[in-house]
Amino acid sequence: MLSIYNFLKVKLCYRTYWKQWLAFFTICILVFGCTDDEPCDTSPSFSSVTSSNISYTSLSLSGTISASDCDSNLVTQGMAYSTSELPSQSNSTIIFSDESYNLEVTGLATSTTYYFRPFFVNQDGVFYGNQISVTTLSTDIVFSNIEHTPYITTIDASGNYSFLQGQGVNVISKGVRVLSNTYIDNESPNGVISLEGVGSLIADSPATFELFVETEFGFTFSETVDFNTTSTNSEVSTTDVTDIDFTSVNLFATYENQYNGNDITSEKGFEISINENFSNSIFVNSTSAELTIESELTNLNATSQYYVKAFVTNEYGTNYGAVNSFSTLDAGSEFTTVIISEIGFDTATFSSSYENLYEGEDLTYERGFIIADNPQFNSPQIFNSDENGLDINYSASNLELNTTYYIKAFVTNQYGTTYSESSTFETQNLEYSFSYIINGNGYDYLDVSSNYSQVSGNNVEIIEKGIKVSNGVSTYNVIDSSSQEGEINLNINNLSHNTNYSLTGYLTTQFGEYLFDSLNSDTTNATPTFNSESYPAFADSEILVEITYAPETENSVVRLGLENQFGNYDYYELDNEAESQYILISNLNTSTEYNYVLEVVNQYGNFVSEAYSFITMNDEPNIDFSYELTGDNQITLSGTIVPADELDFTIDGISIRYKHHEQDNYSTINLDSSNYSILEVLDDLIQGPNYNFKLVVTTQWNTFESDLYYNLPVTYEVGDYMFGGVIAYIDNTGYHGYVVSELEYVQNLQWSDDKNASDELIYLSDYDDYNDGAENTQLIVDFHSTISASAPAAEYCANLNINGYDDWYLGSEEEYSIAHGPLWYQLIVLNGAPHNTIWTSNTRFFYEYPELLYFATQRSYTGCSGNNCSTHQDKEVEVSVWPIRKF
């Protein structure tokens, strides 16, 4: 047992802060003197840590931490935890202050082992209790009882699910995932997933599905189940055929669907055809009970074989059963061979007999023969026999002569028609022998005879006879109504000359038309023979015409046709009888090709020769034309002329014509027409614009030109004294602009001597419509000529003539603005600004400034720049007037 003294010493020795310890330790030694007894143990006591309420992300911990009895100086205490063993303060911690603790640990990971260790910190350091480990619950979900039923494009899927540990967590959604599509189950109770008809699948194809549950921890899927969607088909049985009669039969079949669920059949029945490939088949629908197909067929043909197969149709297609065949009862008859007798040109007698292939009474209600001129019996004739019994007889008339016929006997009853085997015969042929004789021919006629006789059989009456006439384009009949039997004699008139005709003798009888072989014959040629030669000059041509006429023809027209520029002919009449003659064609163009034809019209036709041609002589001279610049405003034109064919008399005139492209009319210089060497100086030209110079040569018939084009170089510039004054501006053409008069022509004048009388000119404002000073000046002068007042400034400019330049005017504000620089140079630099303000032809804009009604615009040239140089002044005040002109 320590004495109070010693206890106090220990307390002083151990409960002193570190910074005071050394000093205090010295005092203890000096004053009290520490003993060598064992010091107090400051380690805390830790109870076992108890875990409870273990969940998926949280748990509870409880226990105690007791400080040492000799030292309760707590710095901090708590619980350290980690997923690794022996957690420390550097890991996650929960701090508390009470000796006993009951802690809620949250935010943990699921299905994870955590290690927990309490700790205590005092002045001696950090003390740890025993470690415990706790594992949070697993959120794994277990699926069971997974079942499914596949359909054509969907599936029914179901199953159970449960949590592997604990009571489970919040289920956000659940359902089935089919391939990549998810379907939510919002109806089934907890622990159950059941969905019907989900998916959008392809029939008869592999697919997969999974069950799923979504919680706050994500999705959990069952194992993948493979399955196949069902086929869309139905398996159809072979059709049973019963109760076969002449025209009816009963059909029956069954089918079994190869898919689950309700029967989706939309149509069922039988397909019937008379051939195995079922072309031109018919369909009979059935309304029998489910999975059966039943129908009674009527209106069939007797004695016929049919092919049948059952079918079932749904929205995906049609399935067929195997093909069956059956034959209706035979309602036909057997025939004896058809006998043909008494064959004539258009008659024959037929006979046959038959026996029925069915039992009982004869059902025949029609019998006879079918006859055609082709073995296919297309477009046949039908001859019905009026006899009863099993014999068939008929005598036919109105047949075609010389024709092969095909014939069958037939019997018709209520079930159809039965035919015998085909027989054939040929009606007699009507033939003639014949011959032709050409008795004569001319320009427009042929005289023809023909003899004929019937070859065999009884003589047939001739209804008409004659000759068919054809020229290859049209055919017509010429009838012979007078010659005796066995002859055709015709003079065929109104024919065309020089034409080949086909002549075909014909006879018309009760059996039709009989044609002889054709004979070709020609009419005589009435065409004249043409020949021509031409002898052209410059503007005319003499033409030799030679024509040989056909014998015994009379000419009504003989002429020459000359083709004109429009493609038509100008005609020149010739002598109707002369076989050789000359004609002169005048007023032609030189150096031109002409075409002409010769034409003769006689009583047999219009005859035109082939085209002839000639070329008139060329009067075009050879012209050599050139220029040379010989001064600033001068060029020298030179050239030579060589007349056509060196015939001097062809040149009637020579001249030079010239103008520039801004002029409307040419200036003309007439030269000596006998001098073919050209040398002409032009010194009245201006620089800049493009000139066209023409050397014009006129002959007796034509005018020929040779053109030159040239721009005289511009040698002047702004400030030069030219064009009656000083060049003040040159525009972008390089040779146009403004000229202002020299200073000596500048006058101080009024704009108007009566400002009130000129107020009607207020529209001459300094706007775009009135930028042309020449037009403005004329308006001012014209207006003042109608009133008592005068316009001194404008009239002075309009009447000014300087060295022949008389187109001066009072410039607009715009024009004086453009010429500002040179004017300023004249006024200010050279002359000390004697006229630093000048009138313009514009007025002030009255509508914008009503107070300036009687004012005009003036332009200043000192103390201003740009738009600031334009001011206004009373029209009656005298201001400088500087004439300006355009060049």
Coordinates of C-alpha atoms in Angstrom, one line a residue, residues 15 95 263 294 421 591 749 782 814:
R15 CA 0.4 12.8 -14.9
I95 CA -15.5 6.9 -32.8
D263 CA -55.6 -23.3 -84.5
E294 CA -64.6 -32.2 -96.0
E421 CA -61.8 -41.2 -134.3
S591 CA -19.9 32.9 -158.6
L749 CA -23.4 84.8 -113.0
D782 CA -36.0 75.1 -122.1
E814 CA -22.0 64.8 -109.1

